[in-house]
Short mmCIF file of C-alpha atoms in Angstrom, two decimals:
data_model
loop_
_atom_site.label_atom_id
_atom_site.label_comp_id
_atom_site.label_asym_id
_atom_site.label_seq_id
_atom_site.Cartn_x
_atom_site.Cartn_y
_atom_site.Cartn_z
CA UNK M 1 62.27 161.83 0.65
CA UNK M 2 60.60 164.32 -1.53
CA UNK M 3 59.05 162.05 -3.42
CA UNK M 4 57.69 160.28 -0.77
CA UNK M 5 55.88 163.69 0.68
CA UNK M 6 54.64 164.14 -3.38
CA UNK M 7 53.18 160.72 -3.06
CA UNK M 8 51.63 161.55 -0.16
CA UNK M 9 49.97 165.23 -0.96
CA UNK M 10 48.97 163.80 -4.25
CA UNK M 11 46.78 160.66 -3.02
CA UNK M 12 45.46 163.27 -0.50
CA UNK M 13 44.59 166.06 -2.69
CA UNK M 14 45.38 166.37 -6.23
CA UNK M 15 44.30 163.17 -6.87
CA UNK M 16 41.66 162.57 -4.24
CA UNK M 17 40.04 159.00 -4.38
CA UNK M 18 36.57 160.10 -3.83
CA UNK M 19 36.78 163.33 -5.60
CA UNK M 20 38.76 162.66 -8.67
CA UNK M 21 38.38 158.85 -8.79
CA UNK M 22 34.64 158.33 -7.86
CA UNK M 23 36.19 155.50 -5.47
CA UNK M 24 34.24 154.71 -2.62
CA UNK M 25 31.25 156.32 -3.45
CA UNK M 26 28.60 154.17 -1.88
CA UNK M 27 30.53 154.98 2.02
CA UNK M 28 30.54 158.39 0.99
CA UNK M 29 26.85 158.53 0.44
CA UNK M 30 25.51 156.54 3.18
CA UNK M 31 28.00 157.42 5.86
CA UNK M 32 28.24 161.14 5.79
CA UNK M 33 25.43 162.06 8.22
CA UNK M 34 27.31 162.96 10.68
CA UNK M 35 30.97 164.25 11.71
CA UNK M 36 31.86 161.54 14.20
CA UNK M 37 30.66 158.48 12.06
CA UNK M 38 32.66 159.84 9.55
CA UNK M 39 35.59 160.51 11.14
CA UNK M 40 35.82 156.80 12.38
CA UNK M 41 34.76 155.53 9.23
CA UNK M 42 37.80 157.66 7.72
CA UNK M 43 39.96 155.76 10.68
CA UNK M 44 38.91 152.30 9.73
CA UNK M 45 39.44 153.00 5.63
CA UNK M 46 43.48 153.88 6.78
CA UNK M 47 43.79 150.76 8.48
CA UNK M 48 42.17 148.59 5.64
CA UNK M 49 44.49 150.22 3.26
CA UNK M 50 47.74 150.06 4.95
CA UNK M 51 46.76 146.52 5.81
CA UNK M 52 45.63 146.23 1.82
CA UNK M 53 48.93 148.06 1.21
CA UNK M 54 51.49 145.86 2.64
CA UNK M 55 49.47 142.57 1.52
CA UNK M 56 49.57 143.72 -2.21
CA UNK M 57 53.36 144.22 -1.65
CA UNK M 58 54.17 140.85 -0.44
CA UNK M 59 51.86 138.79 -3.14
CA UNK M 60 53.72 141.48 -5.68
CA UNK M 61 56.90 140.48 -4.58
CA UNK M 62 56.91 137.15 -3.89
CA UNK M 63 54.16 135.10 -5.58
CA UNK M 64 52.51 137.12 -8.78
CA UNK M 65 55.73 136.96 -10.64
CA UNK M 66 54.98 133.55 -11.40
CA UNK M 67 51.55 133.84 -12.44
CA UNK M 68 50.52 137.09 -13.70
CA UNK M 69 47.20 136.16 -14.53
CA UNK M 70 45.52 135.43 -10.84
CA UNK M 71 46.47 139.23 -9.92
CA UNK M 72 42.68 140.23 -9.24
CA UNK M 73 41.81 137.00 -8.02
CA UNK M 74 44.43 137.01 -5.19
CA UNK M 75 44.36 140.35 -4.18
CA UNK M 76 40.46 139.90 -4.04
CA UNK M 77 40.42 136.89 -2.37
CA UNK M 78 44.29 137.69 0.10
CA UNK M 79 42.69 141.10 1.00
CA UNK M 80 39.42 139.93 2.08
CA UNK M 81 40.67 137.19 4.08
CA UNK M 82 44.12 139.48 6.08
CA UNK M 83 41.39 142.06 6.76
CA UNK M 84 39.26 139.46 7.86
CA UNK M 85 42.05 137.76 10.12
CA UNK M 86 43.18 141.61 11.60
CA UNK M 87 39.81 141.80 12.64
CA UNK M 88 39.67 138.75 14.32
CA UNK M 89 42.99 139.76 16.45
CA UNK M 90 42.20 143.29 16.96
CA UNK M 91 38.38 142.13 18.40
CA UNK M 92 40.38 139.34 20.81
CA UNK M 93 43.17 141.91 22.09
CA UNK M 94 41.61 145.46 22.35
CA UNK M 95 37.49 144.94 22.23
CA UNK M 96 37.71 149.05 22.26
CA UNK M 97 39.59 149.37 19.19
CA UNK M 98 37.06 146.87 17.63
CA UNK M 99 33.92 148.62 18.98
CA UNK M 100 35.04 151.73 16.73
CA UNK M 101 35.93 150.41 14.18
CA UNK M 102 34.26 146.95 14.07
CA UNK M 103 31.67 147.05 11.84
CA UNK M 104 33.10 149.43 9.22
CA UNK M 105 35.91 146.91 8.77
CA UNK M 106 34.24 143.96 6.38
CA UNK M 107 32.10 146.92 4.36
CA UNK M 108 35.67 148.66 3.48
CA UNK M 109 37.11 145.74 1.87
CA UNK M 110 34.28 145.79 -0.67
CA UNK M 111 34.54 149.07 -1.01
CA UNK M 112 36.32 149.91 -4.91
CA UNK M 113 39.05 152.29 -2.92
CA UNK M 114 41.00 148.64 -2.05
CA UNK M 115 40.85 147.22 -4.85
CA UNK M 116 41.97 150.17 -6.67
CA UNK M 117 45.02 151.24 -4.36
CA UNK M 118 46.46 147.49 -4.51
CA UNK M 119 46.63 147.88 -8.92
CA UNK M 120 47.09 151.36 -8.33
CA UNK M 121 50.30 151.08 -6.32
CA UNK M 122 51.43 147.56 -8.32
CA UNK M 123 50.83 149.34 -12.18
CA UNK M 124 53.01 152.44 -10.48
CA UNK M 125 55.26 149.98 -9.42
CA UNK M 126 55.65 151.86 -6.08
CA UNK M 127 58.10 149.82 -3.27
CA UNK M 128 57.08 148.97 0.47
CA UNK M 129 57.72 152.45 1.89
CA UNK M 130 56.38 154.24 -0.96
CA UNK M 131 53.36 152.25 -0.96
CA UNK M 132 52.58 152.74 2.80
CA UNK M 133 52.69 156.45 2.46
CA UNK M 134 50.73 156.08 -1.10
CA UNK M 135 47.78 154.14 1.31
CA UNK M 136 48.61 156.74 4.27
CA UNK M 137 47.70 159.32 2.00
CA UNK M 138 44.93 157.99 0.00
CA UNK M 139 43.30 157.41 3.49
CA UNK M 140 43.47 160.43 4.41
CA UNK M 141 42.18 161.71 1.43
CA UNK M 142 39.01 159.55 2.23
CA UNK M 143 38.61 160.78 5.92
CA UNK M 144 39.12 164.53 4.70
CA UNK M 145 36.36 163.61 2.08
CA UNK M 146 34.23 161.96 4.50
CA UNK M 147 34.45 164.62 7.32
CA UNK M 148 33.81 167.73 4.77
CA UNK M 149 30.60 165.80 3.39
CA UNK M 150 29.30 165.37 6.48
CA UNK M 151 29.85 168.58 8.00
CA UNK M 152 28.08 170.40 5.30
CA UNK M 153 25.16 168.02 5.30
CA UNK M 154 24.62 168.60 8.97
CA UNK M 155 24.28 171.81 8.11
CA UNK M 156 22.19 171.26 4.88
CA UNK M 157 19.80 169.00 7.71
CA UNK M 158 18.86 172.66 9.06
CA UNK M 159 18.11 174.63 5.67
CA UNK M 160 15.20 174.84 3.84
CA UNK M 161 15.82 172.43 0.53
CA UNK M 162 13.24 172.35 -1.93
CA UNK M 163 10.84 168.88 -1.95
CA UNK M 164 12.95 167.58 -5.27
CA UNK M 165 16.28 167.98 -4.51
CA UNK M 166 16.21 166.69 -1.20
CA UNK M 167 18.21 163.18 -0.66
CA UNK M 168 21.00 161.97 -2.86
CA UNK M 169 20.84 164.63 -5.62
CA UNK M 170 22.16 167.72 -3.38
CA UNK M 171 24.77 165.27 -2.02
CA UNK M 172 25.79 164.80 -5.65
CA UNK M 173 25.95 168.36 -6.43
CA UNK M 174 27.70 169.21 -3.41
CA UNK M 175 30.01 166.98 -3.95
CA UNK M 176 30.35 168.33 -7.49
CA UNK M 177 31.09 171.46 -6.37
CA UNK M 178 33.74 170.02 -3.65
CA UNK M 179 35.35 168.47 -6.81
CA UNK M 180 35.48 171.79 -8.26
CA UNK M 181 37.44 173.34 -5.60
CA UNK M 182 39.58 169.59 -4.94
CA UNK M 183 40.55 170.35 -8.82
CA UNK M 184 42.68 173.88 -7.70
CA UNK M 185 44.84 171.52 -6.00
CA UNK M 186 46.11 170.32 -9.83
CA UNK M 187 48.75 173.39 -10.08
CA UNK M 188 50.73 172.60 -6.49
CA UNK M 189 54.00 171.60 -7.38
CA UNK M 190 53.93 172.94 -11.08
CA UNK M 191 51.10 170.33 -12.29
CA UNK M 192 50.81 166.83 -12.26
CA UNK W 1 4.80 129.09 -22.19
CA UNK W 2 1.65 130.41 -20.36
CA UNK W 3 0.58 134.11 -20.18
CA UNK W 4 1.57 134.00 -16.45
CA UNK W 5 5.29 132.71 -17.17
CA UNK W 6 5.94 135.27 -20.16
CA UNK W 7 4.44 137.94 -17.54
CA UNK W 8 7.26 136.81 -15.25
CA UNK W 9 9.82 136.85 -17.99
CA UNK W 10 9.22 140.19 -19.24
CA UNK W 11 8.96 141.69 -15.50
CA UNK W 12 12.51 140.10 -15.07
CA UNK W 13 13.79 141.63 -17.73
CA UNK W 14 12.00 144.98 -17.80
CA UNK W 15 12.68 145.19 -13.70
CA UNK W 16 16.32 146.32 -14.28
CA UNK W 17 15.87 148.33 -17.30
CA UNK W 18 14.04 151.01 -15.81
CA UNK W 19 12.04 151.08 -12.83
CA UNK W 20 14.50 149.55 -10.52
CA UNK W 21 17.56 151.14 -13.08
CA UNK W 22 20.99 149.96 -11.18
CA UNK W 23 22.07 153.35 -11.50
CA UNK W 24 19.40 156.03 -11.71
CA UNK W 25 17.23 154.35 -8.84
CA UNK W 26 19.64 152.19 -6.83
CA UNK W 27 22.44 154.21 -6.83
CA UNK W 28 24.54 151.08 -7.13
CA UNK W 29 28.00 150.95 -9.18
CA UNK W 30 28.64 154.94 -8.90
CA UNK W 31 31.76 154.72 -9.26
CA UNK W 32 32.62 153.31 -13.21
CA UNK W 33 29.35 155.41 -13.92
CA UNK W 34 30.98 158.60 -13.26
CA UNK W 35 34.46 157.36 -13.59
CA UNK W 36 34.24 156.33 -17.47
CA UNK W 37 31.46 158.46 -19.01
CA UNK W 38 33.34 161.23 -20.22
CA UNK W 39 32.64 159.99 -23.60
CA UNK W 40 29.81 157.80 -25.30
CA UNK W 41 32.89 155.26 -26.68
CA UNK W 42 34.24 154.56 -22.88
CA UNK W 43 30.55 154.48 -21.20
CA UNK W 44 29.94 151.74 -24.08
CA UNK W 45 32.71 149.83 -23.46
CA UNK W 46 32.38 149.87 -19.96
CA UNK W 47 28.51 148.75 -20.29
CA UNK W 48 29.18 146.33 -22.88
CA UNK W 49 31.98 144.87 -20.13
CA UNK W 50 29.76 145.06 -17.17
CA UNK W 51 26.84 143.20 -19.23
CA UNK W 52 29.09 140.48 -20.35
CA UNK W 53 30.31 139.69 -16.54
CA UNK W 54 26.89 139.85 -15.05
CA UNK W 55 25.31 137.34 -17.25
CA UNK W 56 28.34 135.20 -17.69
CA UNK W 57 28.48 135.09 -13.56
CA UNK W 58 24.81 135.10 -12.61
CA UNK W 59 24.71 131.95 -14.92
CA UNK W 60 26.88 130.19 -12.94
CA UNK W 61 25.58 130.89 -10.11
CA UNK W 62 22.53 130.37 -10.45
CA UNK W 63 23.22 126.62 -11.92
CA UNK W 64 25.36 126.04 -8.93
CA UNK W 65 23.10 127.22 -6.44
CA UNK W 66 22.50 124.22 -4.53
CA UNK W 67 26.12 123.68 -4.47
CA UNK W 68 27.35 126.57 -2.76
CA UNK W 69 27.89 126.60 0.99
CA UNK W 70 25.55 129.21 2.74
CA UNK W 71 28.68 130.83 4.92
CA UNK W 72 31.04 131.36 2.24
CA UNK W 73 28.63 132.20 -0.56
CA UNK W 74 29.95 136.07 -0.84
CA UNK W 75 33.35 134.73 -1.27
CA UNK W 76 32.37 132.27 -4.36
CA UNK W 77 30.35 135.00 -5.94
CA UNK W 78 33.52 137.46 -6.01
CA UNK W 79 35.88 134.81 -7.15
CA UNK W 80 33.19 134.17 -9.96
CA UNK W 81 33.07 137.38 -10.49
CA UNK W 82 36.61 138.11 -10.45
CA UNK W 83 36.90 135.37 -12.93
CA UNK W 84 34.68 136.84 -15.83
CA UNK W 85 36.34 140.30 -15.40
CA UNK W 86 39.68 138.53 -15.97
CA UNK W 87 38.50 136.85 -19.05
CA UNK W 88 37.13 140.05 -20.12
CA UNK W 89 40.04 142.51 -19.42
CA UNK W 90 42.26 140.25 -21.37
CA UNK W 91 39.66 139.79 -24.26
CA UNK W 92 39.15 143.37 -24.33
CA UNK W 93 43.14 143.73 -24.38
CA UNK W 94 43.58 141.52 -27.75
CA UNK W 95 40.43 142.91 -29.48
CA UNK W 96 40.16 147.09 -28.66
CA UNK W 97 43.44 147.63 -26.75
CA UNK W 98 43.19 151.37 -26.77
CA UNK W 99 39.91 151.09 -25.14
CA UNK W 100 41.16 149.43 -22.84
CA UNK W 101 44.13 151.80 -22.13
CA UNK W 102 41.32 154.45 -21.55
CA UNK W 103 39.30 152.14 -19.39
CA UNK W 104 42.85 151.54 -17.10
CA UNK W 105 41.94 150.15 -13.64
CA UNK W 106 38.22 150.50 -13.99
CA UNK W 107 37.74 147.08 -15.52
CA UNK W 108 39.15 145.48 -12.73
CA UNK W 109 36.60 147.42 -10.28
CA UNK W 110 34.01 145.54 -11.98
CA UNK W 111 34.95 143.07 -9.47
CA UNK W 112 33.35 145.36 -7.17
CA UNK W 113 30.67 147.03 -8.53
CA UNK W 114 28.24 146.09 -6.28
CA UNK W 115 25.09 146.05 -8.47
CA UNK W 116 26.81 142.34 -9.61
CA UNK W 117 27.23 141.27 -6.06
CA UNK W 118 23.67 142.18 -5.22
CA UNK W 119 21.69 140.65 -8.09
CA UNK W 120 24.03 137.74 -7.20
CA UNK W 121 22.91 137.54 -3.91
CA UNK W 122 19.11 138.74 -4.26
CA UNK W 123 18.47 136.92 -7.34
CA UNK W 124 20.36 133.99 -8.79
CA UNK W 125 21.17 132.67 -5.68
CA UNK W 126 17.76 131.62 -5.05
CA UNK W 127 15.47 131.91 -9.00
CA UNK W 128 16.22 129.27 -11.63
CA UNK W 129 18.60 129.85 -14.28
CA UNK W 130 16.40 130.98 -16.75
CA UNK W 131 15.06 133.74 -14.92
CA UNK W 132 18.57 134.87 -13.60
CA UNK W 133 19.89 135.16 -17.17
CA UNK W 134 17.03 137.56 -18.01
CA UNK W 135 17.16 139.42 -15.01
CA UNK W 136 21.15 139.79 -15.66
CA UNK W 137 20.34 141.08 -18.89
CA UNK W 138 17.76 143.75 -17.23
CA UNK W 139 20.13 144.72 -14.89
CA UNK W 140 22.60 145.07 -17.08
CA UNK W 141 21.19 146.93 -20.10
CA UNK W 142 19.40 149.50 -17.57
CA UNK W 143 23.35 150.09 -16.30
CA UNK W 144 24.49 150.63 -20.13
CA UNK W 145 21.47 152.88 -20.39
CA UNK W 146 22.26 154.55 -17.77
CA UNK W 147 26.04 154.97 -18.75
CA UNK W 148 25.31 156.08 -22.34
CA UNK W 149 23.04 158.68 -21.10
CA UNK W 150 25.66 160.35 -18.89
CA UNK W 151 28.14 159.72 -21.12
CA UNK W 152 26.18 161.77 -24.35
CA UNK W 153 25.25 164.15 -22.07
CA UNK W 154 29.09 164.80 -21.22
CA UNK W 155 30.63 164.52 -24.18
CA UNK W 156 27.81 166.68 -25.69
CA UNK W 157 28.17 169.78 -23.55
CA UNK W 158 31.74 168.87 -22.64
CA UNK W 159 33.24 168.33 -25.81
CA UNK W 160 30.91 169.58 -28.45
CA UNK W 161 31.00 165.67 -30.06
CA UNK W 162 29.32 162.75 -29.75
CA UNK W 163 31.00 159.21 -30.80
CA UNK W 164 33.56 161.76 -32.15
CA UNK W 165 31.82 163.27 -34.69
CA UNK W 166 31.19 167.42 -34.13
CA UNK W 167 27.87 168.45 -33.44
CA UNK W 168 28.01 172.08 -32.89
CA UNK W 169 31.04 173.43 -35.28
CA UNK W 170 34.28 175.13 -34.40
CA UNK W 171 32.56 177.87 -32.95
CA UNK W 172 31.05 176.16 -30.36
CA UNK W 173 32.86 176.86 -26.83
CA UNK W 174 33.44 173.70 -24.68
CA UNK W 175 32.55 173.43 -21.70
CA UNK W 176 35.36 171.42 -20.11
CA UNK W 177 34.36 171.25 -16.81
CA UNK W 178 32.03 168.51 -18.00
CA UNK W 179 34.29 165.84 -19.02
CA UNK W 180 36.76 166.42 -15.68
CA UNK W 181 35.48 164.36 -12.82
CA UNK W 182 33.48 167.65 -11.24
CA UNK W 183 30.82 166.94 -14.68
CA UNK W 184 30.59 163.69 -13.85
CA UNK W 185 28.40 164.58 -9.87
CA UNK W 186 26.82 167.32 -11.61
CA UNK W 187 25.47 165.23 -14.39
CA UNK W 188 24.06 162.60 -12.11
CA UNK W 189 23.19 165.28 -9.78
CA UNK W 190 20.55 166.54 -12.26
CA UNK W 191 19.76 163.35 -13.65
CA UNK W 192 18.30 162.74 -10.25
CA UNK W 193 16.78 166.26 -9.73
CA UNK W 194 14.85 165.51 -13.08
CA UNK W 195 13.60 162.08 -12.14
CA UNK W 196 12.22 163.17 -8.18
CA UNK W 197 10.59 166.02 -10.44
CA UNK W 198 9.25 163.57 -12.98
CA UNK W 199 7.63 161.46 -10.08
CA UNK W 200 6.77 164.75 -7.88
CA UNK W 201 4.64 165.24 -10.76
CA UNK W 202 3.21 162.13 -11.67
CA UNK W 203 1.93 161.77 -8.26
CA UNK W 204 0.41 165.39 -7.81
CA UNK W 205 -1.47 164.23 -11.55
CA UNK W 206 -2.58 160.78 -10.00
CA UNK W 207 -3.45 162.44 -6.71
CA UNK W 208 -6.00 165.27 -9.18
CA UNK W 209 -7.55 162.79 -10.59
CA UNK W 210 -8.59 160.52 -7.67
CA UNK W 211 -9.96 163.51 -6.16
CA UNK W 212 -13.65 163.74 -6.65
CA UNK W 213 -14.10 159.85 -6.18
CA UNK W 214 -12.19 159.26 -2.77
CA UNK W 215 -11.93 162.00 -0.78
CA UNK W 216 -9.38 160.95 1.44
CA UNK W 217 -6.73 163.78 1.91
CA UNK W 218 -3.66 162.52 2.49
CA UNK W 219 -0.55 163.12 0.13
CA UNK W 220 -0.15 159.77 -2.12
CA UNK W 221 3.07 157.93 -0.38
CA UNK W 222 5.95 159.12 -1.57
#
């Protein structure tokens, strides 16, 4: 059990995807306008992984054994097409649920974050549970990301920037300094 | 080869390089760019890796072209893609394995580094093969450029070094913060900062000199 809650704080915080890993960057940059956007954005990158999480299990399990080799090239391809298939159901059974997070959905599973979780969680070699809560975690990691960008560049919107450093290279530096404070997190638990 | 055609074939190549830079200008494949630069050797490697893929890849796709179906094309361009950076993790295994420990996962994210995908899609998919080999090359020597110039600039302030070898003697004091993932935004923070300055400034010069001969008074478009 308390490894599973480590797993979980560390994909959150000490090791936060966007903040320690530079994974899923390009979301991060064009997405964080604004609060709500990002929140739902953060709610359609837990689904993808959980989704990405329990498909990377089963082709672990049950077919790469037998041919190492085509690891990127299934999860690639297997990923792509379950998140393509979820979206299919979730659009036919509740059109709500796809109206918030529809269009996020086939961006995610281009987005690094996937790709890295499912070698991530098989090079760990993490089981079912502790893989859901590794992807539960990482998630949230994103949306907490995601939702802190975005509520200091609303505020950034209102200040006076100077003419060069208006655009992408504040965001950058803000989110240097984010990574800054993200790195205090490296001493819970006694260190890594 | 007429003057028009070698035109062509150095604006392919030269496109990538620099003025439309993957990294610097695009802000495409971010995340190997800050993730591997904290030294020269790693940003190398990666570059080196990423160059090999894209031309190996925008080859084939490019002498396929007619072949692919329009509604899956995405699909075959990741599996092709996927494809290189399998040949090339394992090459890179058997010829610099501790390179390759360093690099970890990040060689597989070439998979997804979307600068591929998009000179895939923008470019090969439509130019002939010629031309998508040299714009390949652009785009991919403008994103080792890029990734040797963050990765000097880290492991020169970060570590004192650069390809190993000390630069500033034992007394210099490192600062570490550069080579831990929080130097990695700052670095490309101010690499941008310098380049809107650069063009801030080449455009007040341009906008001096037109002055006295067109007297329009607008601000040159940004």
């Amino acid at each position: 059990m308390n490894g599973l809650v480590w797993i979980f704080i560390s994909a959150m915080l000490v090791n936060n995807f966007t903040f320690f890993y530079f994974l899923g960057l390009c979301p991060f940059m064009g997405i964080s306008g604004r609060v709500e956007t990002a929140l739902r954005m953060g709610g359609a990158n837990v689904f993808v992984l959980v989704v990405t999480s329990v498909t990377a299990w089963v082709l672990n399990t049950f077919i790469l054994p037998y041919a190492p080799f085509l690891r990127l090239i299934s999860f690639i391809v297997v990923i792509a097409s379950v998140v393509q298939i979820v979206e299919m159901t979730i659009k036919k059974f509740s059109p709500r649920l796809f109206r918030e997070l529809g269009m996020f959905l086939p961006l995610i599973t281009t987005n690094c974050a996937i790709l890295y979780l499912a070698i991530f969680q098989t090079n760990r070699g993490y089981d079912f549970l502790e893989g859901l809560v590794f992807a539960i975690g990482a998630g949230a990691g994103l949306t907490l990301a995601l939702v802190l960008m975005a509520s200091i560049r609303q505020q950034v919107d209102l200040s006076d920037v100077p003419e060069i450093a208006k655009g992408s290279a504040l965001v950058f530096l803000i989110a240097g300094v984010l990574s800054l404070a993200f790195m205090g997190f490296a001493g819970l638990f006694g260190g890594i | 080869m007429s003057a028009k055609k070698r035109r062509t074939a150095t604006d392919d190549l030269l496109r990538g390089v620099w003025r439309e830079n993957p990294v610097l200008v695009q802000l495409l494949g971010l995340c190997p760019a800050l993730a591997v630069t904290n030294s020269v050797v790693n940003g190398l490697a990666m570059g080196i890796a990423t160059l090999a893929v894209i031309l190996c890849s925008n080859f084939l796709v490019s002498l396929f072209k007619h072949w692919i179906p329009d509604a899956i094309r995405i699909s075959t361009y990741v599996l092709v893609v996927a494809t290189f950076v399998t040949v090339v993790d394992l090459l890179l295994a058997m010829i610099l394995p501790e390179v390759q420990k360093a690099l970890g996962a990040f060689v597989y994210l070439i998979v997804v580094n979307c600068m591929i995908l998009s000179r895939q899609e923008v470019f090969a998919s439509k130019q002939p093969v010629g031309r998508s080999i040299l714009d390949a090359a652009g785009t991919g020597l403008g994103f080792l450029i890029a990734l040797l110039l963050m990765g000097s600039i880290r492991e020169v302030i970060g570590s004192g070094t650069f390809l190993g070898f000390s630069l500033f003697g034992p007394s210099y004091q490192p600062w570490t913060v550069m080579i831990l993932p929080p130097g990695g935004f700052f670095t490309i923070g101010f690499i941008l900062l310098a380049r809107n300055w650069l063009t801030a400034r080449k455009d007040r010069r341009s906008a001096t000199r037109r002055w006295p001969h067109d007297l329009s008074w607008e601000r040159p478009a940004a």
